[in-house]
Short mmCIF file of C-alpha atoms and ligand atoms in Angstrom, two decimals:
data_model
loop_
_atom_site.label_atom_id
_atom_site.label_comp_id
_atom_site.label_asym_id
_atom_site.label_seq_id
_atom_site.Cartn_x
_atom_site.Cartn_y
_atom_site.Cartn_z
CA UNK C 175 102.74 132.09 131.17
CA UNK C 176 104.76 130.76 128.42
CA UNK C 177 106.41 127.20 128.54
CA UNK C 178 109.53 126.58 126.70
CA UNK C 179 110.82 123.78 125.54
CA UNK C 180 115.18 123.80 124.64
CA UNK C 181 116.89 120.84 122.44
CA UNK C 182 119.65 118.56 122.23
CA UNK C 183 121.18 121.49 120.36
CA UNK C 184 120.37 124.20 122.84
CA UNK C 185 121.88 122.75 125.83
CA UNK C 186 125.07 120.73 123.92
CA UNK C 187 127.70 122.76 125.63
CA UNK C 188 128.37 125.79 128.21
CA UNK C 189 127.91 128.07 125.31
CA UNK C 190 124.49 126.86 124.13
CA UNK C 191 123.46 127.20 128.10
CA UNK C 192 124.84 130.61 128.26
CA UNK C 193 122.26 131.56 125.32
CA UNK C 194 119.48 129.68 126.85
CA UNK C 195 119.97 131.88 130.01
CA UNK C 196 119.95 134.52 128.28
CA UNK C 197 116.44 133.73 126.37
CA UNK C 198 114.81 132.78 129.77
CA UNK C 199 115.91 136.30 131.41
CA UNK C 200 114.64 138.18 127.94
CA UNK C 201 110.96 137.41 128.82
CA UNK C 202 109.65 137.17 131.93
CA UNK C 203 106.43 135.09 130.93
CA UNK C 204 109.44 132.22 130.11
CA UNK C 205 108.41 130.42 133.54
CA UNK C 206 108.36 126.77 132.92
CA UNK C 207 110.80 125.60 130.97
CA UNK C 208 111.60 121.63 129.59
CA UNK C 209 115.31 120.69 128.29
CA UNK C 210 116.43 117.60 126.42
CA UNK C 211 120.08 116.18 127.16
CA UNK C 212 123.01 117.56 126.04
CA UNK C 213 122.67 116.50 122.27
CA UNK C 214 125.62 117.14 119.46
CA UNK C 215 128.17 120.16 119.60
CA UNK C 216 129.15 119.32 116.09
CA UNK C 217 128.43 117.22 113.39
CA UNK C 218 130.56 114.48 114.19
CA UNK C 219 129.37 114.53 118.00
CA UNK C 220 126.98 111.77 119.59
CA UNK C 221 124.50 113.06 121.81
CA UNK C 222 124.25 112.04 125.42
CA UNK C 223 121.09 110.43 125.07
CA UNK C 224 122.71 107.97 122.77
CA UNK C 225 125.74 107.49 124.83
CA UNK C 226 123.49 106.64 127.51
CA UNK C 227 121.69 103.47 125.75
CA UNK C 228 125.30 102.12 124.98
CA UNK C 229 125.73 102.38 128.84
CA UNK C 230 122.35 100.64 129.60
CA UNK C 231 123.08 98.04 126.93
CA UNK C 232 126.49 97.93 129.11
CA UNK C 233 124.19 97.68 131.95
CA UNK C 234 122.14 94.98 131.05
CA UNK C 235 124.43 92.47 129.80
CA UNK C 236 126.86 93.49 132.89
CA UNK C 237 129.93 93.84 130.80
CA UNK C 238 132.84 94.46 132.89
CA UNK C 239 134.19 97.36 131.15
CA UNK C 240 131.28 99.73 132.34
CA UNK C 241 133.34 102.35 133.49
CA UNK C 242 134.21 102.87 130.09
CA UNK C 243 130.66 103.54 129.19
CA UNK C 244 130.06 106.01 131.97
CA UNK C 245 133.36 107.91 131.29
CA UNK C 246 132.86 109.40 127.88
CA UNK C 247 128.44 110.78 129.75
CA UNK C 248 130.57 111.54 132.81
CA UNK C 249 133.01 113.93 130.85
CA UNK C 250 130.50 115.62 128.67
CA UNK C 251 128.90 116.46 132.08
CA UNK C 252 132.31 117.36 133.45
CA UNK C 253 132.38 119.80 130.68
CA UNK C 254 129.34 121.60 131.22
CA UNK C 255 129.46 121.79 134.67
CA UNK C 256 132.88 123.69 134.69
CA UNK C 257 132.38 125.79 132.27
CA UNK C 258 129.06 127.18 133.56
CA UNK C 259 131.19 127.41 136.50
CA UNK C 260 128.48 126.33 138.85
CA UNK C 261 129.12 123.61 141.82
CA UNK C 262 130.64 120.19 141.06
CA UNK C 263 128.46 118.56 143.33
CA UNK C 264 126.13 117.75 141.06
CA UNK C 265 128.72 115.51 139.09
CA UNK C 266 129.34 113.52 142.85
CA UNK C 267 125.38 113.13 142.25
CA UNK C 268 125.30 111.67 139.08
CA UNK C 269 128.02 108.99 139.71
CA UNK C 270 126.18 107.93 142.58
CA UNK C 271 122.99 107.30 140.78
CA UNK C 272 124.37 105.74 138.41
CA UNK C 273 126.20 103.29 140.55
CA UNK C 274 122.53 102.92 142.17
CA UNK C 275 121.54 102.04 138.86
CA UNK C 276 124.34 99.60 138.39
CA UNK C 277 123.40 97.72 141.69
CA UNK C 278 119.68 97.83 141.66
CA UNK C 279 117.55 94.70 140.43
CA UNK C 280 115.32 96.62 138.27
CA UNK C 281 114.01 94.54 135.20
CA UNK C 282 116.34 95.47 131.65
CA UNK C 283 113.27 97.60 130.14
CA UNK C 284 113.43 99.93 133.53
CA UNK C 285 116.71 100.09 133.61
CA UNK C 286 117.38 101.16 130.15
CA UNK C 287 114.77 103.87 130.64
CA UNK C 288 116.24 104.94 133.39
CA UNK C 289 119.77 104.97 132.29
CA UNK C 290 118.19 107.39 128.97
CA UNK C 291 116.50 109.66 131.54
CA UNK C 292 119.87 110.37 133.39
CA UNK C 293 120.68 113.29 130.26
CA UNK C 294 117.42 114.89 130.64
CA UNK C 295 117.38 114.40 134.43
CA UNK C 296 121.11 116.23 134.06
CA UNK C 297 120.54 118.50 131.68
CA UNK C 298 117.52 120.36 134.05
CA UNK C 299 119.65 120.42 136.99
CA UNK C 300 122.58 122.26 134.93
CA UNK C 301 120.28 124.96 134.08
CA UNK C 302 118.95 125.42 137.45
CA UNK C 303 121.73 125.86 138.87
CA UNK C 304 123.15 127.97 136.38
CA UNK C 305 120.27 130.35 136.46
CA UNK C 306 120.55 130.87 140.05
CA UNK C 307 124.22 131.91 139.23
CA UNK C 308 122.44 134.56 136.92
CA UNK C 309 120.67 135.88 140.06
CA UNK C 310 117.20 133.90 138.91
CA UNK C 311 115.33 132.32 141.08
CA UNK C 312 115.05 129.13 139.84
CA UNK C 313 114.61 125.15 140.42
CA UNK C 314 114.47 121.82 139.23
CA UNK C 315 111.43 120.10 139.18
CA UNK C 316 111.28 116.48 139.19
CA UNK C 317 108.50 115.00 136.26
CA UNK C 318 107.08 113.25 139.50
CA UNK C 319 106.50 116.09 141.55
CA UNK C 320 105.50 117.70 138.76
CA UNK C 321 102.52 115.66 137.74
CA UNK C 322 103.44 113.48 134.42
CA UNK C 323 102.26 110.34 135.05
CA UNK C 324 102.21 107.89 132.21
CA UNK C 325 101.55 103.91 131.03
CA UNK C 326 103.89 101.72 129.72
CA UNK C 327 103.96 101.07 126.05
CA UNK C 328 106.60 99.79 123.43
CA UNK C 329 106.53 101.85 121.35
CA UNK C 330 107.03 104.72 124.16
CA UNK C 331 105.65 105.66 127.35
CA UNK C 332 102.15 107.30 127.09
CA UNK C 333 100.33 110.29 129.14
CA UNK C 334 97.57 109.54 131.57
CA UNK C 335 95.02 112.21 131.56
CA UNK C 336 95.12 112.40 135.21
CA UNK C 337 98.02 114.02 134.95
CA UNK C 338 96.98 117.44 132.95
CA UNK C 339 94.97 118.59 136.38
CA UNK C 340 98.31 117.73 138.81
CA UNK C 341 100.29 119.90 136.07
CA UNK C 342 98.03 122.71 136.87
CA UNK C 343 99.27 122.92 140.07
CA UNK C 344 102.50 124.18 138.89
CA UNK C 345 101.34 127.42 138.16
CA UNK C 346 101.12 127.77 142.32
CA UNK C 347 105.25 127.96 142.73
CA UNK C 348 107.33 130.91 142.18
CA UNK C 349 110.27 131.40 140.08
CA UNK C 350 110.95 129.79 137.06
CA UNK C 351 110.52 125.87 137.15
CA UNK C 352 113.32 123.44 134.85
CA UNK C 353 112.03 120.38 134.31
CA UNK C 354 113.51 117.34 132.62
CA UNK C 355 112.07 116.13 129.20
CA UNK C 356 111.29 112.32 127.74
CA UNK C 357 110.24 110.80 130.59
CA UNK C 358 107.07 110.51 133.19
CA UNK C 359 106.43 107.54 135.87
CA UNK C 360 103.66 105.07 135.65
CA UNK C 361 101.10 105.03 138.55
CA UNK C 362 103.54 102.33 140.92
CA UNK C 363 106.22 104.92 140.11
CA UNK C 364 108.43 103.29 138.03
CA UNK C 365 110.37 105.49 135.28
CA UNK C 366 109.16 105.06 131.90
CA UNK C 367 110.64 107.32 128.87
CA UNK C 368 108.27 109.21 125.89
CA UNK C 369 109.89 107.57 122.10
CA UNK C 370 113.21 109.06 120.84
CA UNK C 371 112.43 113.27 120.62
CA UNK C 372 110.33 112.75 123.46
CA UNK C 373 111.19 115.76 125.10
CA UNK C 374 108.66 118.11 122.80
CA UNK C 375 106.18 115.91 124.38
CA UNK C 376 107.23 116.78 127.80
CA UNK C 377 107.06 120.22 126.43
CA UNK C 378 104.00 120.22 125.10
CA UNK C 379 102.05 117.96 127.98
CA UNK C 380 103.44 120.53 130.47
CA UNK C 381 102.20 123.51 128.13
CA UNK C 382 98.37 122.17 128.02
CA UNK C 383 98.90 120.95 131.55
CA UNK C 384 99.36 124.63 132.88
CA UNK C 385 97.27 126.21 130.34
CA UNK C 386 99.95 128.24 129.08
CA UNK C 387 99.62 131.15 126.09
CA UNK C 388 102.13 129.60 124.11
CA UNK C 389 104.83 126.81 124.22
CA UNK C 390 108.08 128.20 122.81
CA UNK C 391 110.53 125.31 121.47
CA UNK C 392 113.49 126.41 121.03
CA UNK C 393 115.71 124.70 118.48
CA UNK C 394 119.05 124.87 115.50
CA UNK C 395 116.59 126.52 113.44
CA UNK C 396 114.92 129.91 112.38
CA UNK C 397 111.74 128.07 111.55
CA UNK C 398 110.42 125.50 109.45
CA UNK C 399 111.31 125.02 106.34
CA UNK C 400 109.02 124.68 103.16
CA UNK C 401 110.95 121.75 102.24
CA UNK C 402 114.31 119.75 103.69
CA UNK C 403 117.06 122.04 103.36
CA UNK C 404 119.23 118.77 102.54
CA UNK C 405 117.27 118.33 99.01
CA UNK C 406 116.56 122.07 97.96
CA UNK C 407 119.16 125.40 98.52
CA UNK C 408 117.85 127.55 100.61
CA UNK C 409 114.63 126.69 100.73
CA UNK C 410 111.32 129.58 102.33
CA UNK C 411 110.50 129.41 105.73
CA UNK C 412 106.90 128.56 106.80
CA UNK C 413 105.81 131.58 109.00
CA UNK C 414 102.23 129.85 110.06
CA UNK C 415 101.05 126.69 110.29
CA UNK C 416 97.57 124.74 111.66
CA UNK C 417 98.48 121.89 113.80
CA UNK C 418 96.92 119.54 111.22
CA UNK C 419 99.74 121.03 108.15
CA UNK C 420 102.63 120.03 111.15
CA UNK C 421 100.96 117.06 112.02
CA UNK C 422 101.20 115.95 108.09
CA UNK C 423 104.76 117.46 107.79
CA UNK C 424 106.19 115.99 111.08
CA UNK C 425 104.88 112.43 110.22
CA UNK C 426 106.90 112.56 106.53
CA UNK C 427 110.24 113.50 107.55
CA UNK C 428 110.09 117.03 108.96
CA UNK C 429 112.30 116.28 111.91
CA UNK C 430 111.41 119.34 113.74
CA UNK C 431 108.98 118.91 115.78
CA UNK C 432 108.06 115.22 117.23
CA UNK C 433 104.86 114.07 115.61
CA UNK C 434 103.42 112.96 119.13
CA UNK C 435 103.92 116.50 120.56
CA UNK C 436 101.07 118.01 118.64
CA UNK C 437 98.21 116.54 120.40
CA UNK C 438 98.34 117.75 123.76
CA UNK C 439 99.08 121.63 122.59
CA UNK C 440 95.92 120.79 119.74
CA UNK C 441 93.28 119.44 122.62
CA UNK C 442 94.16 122.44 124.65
CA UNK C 443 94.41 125.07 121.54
CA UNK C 444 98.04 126.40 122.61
CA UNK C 445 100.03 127.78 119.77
CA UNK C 446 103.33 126.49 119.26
CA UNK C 447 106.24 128.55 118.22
CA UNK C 448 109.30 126.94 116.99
CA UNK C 449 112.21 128.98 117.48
CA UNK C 450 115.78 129.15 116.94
CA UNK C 451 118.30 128.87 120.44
CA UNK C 452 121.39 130.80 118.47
CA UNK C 453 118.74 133.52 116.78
CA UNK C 454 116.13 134.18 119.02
CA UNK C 455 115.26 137.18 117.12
CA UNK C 456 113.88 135.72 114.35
CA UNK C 457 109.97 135.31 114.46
CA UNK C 458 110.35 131.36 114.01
CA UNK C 459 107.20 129.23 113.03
CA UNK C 460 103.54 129.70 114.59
CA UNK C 461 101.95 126.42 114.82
CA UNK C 462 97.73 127.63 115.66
CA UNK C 463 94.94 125.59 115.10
CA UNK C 464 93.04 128.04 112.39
CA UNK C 465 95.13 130.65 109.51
CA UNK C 466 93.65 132.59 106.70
CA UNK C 467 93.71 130.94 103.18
CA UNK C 468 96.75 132.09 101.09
CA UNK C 469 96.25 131.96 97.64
CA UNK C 470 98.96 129.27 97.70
CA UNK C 471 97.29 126.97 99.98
CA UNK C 472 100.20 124.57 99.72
CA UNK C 473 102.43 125.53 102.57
CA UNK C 474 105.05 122.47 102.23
CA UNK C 475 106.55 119.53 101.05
CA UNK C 476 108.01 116.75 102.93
CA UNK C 477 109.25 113.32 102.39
CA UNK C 478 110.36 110.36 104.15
CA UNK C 479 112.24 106.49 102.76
CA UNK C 480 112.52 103.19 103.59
CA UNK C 481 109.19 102.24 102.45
CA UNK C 482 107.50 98.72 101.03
CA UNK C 483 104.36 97.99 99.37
CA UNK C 484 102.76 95.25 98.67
CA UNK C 485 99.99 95.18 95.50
CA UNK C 486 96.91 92.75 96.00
CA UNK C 487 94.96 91.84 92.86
CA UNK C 488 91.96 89.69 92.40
CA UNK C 489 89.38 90.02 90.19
CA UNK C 490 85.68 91.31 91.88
CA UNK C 491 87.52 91.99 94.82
CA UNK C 492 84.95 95.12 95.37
CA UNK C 493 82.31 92.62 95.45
CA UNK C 494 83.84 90.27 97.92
CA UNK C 495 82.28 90.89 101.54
CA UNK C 496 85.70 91.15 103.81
CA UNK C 497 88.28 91.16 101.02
CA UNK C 498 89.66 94.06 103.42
CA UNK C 499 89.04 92.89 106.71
CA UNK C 500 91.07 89.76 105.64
CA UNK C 501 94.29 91.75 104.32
CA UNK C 502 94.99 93.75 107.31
CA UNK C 503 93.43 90.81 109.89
CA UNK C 504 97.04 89.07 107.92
CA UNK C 505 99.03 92.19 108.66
CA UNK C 506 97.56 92.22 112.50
CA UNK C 507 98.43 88.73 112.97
CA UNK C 508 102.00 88.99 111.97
CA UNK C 509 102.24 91.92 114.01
CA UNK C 510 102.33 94.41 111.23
CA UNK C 511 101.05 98.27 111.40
CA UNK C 512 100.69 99.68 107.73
CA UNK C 513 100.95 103.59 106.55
CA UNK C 514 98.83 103.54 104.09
CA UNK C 515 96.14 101.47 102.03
CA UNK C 516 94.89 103.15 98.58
CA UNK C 517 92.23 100.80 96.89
CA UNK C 518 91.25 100.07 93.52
CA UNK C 519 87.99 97.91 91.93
CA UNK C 520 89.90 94.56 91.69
CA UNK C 521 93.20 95.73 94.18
CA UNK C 522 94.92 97.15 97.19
CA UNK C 523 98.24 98.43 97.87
CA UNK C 524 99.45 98.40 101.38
CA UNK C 525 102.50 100.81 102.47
CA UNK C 526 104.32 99.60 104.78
CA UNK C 527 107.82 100.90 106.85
CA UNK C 528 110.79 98.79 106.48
CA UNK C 529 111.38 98.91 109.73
CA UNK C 530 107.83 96.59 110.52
CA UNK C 531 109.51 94.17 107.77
CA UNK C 532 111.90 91.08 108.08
CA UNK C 533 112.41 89.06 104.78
CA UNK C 534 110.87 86.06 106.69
CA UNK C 535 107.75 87.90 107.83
CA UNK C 536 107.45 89.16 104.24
CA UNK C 537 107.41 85.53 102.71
CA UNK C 538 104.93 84.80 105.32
CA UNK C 539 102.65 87.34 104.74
CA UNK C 540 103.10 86.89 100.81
CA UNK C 541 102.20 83.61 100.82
CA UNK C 542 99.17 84.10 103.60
CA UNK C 543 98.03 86.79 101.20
CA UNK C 544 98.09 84.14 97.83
CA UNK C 545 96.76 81.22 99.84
CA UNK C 546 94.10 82.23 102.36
CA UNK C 547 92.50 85.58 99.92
CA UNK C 548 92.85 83.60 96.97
CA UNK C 549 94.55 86.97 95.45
CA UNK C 550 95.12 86.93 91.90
CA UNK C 551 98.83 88.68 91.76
CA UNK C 552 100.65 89.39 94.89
CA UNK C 553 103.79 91.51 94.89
CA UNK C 554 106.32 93.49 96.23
CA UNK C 555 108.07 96.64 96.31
CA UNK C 556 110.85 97.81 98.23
CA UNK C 557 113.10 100.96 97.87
CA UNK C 558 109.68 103.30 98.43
CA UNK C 559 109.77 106.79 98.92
CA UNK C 560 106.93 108.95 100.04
CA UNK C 561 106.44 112.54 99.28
CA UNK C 562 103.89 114.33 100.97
CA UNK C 563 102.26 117.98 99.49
CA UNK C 564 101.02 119.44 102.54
CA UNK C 565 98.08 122.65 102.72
CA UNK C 566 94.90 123.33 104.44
CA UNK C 567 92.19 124.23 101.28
CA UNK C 568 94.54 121.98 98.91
CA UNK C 569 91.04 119.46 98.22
CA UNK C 570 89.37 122.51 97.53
CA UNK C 571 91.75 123.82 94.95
CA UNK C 572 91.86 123.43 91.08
CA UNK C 573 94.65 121.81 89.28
CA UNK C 574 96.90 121.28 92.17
CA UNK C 575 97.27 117.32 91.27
CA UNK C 576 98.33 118.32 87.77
CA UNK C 577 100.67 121.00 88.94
CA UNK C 578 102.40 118.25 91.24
CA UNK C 579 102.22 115.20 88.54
CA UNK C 580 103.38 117.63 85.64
CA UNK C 581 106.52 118.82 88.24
CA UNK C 582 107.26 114.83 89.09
CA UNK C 583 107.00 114.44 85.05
CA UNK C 584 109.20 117.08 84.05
CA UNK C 585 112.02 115.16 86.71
CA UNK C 586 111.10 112.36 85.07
CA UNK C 587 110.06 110.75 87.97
CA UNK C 588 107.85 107.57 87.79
CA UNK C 589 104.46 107.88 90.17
CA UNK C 590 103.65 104.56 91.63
CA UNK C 591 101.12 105.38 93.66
CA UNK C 592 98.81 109.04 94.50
CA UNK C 593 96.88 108.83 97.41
CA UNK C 594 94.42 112.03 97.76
CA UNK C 595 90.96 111.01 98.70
CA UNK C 596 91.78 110.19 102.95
CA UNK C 597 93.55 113.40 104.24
CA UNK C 598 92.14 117.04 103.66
CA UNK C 599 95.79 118.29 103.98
CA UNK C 600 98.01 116.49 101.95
CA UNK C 601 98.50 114.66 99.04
CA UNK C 602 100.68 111.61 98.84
CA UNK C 603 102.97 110.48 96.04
CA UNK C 604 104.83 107.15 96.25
CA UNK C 605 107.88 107.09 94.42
CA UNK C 606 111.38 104.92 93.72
CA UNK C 607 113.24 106.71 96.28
CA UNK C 608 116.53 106.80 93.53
CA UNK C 609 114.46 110.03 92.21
CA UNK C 610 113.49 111.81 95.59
CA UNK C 611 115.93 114.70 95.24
CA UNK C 612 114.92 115.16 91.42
CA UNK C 613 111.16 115.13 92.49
CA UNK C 614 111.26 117.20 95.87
CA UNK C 615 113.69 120.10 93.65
CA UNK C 616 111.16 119.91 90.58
CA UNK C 617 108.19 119.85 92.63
CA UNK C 618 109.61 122.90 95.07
CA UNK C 619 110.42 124.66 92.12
CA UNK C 620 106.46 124.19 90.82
CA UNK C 621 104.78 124.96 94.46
CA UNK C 622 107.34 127.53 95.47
CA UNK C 623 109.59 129.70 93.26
CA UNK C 624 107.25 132.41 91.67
CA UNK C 625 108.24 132.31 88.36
CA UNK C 626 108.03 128.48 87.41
CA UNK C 627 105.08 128.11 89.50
CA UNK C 628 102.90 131.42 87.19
CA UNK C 629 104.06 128.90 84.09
CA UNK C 630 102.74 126.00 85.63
N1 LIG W 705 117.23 112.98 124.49
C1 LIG W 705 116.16 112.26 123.88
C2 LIG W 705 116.57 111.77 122.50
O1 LIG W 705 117.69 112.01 122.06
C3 LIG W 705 114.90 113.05 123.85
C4 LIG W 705 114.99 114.42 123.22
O2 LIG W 705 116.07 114.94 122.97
O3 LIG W 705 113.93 115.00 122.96
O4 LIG W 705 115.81 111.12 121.86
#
């Protein structure tokens, strides 16, 4: 039994459903399968999910011009439903939750959630009912009923393990089961949604859930790329992957596949395949927990801005008891989660995202940093860029740090900081992002294009 997850992309329009329909009757392992909501048709499109928030925002602050917020979800709906040519009820249905919504007293984080669930919630009933218009027999399954039961958190609902043995029930019903993506209910059954993307997790909980052989996700894409198609022409596609090489890849930039969906499919040793919605043909991207060693053990290169770092100096620091312990007790305090922390003998660089950063809490922790550690130097860096080489065997392998420090060289890019030693997959280069394209093109060319890379 395969599980398959379908994004934004996949289920934009009438056209993207048709295809999806298609895939699902191709295969007749396809029986679960997870959808996000309708996401952009073009480039210049917003996707549901976002028009949603605007209407919780709407919501919450009980502006009286809702029914312009609901309009522009209501006619994207509209849309779908009549040109999949399958009953307008469903439309009558929406409204009416979402005038539930509108009058219920539920607290502004429930709501919210509940308001972003509607294009998931939507987007699972469309497809159910247009498979049964193919002839399949088909339904929607409600995340309740189906088992994903999660906690709370802000930074995005999380699973309960509880729920992997109710998902295993699933493989009981006949037909093939749609279910709605990003979002679970907490033990008193309140709706609580996965982080933004959160429908791979869906994907993948359901996949480890039911113990399925694989857990097709379905995107724009014919695989994964060796490197952001936005920075390099054309660049390889990755056939295989282990889950650690996403894992690294998905953290720095590699929009993809969500970062959080890796775990459940890892635990339970299902292979991912990333696929493409509007090329199924195409093999796409196995993501498996072991591969053979290629020669060229680096299999890609990703990179990510908006990154800060802040240098620590003081002298003996390595023979200070707690020097550490200190730092990031500073950073915990002032509520501040850090990427990455290489060391030196007498200094420390934390990474931090901008996004943990306000220029207040910087002078704070600055001046916590000078005062309470006694530090030597304290300073800061903004306008970071990471770059991350990513390979299974890459510790193992001879020369691979001067093939990627010559490559940043030759773009005459500036290396702030390396950071090797912690992860056996990747290596990580801190740069001023004003150079990323140079470095990700010069270091693609080194890793990647057969000729420059025998010279190197
Ligand atoms: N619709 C949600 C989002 O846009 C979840 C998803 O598409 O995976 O974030």
């Amino acid at each position: 039994m395969k599980v398959v997850k379908f994004g934004g992309s996949s289920v934009a329009n009438a056209a993207q459903l048709k295809k999806v329909g298609a895939i699902i009757e191709a295969d007749s392992e396809r029986k679960i399968i997870v959808v996000s909501a309708p996401g952009k048709r073009n480039k210049n499109d917003v996707k549901v999910t976002d028009l949603l928030i605007e209407l919780g925002k709407a919501a919450i602050r009980k502006d009286k011009k809702i029914q312009s917020y609901i309009e522009p979800v209501m006619d994207r709906f509209s849309e779908i439903v009549y040109e999949l040519d399958i009953s307008d009820t469903i439309l009558h249905d929406i409204k009416t939750d979402i005038n539930k919504l509108l009058a219920s007293n539920l607290s502004d984080e429930e709501l919210m959630d509940s308001f972003k669930a509607i294009g998931e919630d939507s987007s699972a009933k469309f497809l159910s009912f247009y498979l049964q218009s193919l002839g399949i027999t088909a339904q929607y399954i409600n995340p309740k009923e189906a088992g994903i039961i999660v906690r709370t958190d802000p930074a995005g609902a999380q699973i309960l393990p509880e729920s992997f043995t109710k998902l295993y029930d699933l493989r009981k019903k006949s037909g093939v089961l749609v279910i709605p993506g990003f979002f679970g209910f907490t033990k008193s059954g309140n709706l609580a949604t996965f982080s933004r993307g959160g429908s791979d997790i869906t994907g993948s909980i359901v996949a480890a859930g039911v113990k399925a052989s694989l857990y097709e996700n379905f995107t724009d894409v014919d695989s994964v790329f060796t490197v952001n198609p936005t920075f390099v022409d054309n660049p390889k596609e990755i056939k295989t992957l282990t889950y650690r090489e996403m894992r690294e890849l998905s953290y720095s930039g590699f929009s993809v596949f969500h970062d959080e969906a890796l775990i459940p499919a890892f635990n339970e040793g299902i292979p991912v395949c990333i696929k493409n919605t509007n090329n199924p043909d195409a093999p796409g991207t196995m993501i498996v927990a072991e591969k053979t060693p290629s020669y060229n053990c680096v299999v890609g290169i990703a990179s990510d801005t908006g990154f800060t770092s802040i240098y620590v100096s003081k002298y003996l620091m390595n023979r200070e008891i707690g020097f550490g312990r200190k730092l990031f007790q500073i950073m915990e305090e002032e509520g501040v989660s850090f990427e990455h922390a290489p060391s030196g003998i007498d200094d420390m660089t934390v990474i931090i995202r901008d996004t943990q950063l306000s220029k207040e809490k910087e002078d704070i922790i600055l001046n916590r940093i000078k005062t309470e550690l006694k530090a030597d130097t304290v300073s800061i860096h903004h306008d970071l860029a990471m770059i991350a080489i990513v390979g299974e065997g890459m510790k193992e392998t001879i020369g691979l740090a001067q093939k990627a420090t010559t490559a940043l060289g030759e773009a005459l890019v500036n290396i702030e900081m390396i950071n090797q030693g912690s992860s056996e997959v990747s290596m990580m280069f801190g740069i001023q992002a004003e150079g990323l394209k140079r470095a990700i093109q010069s270091l693609y060319d080194a890793f990647f294009v057969e000729d420059k890379a025998k010279t190197l």
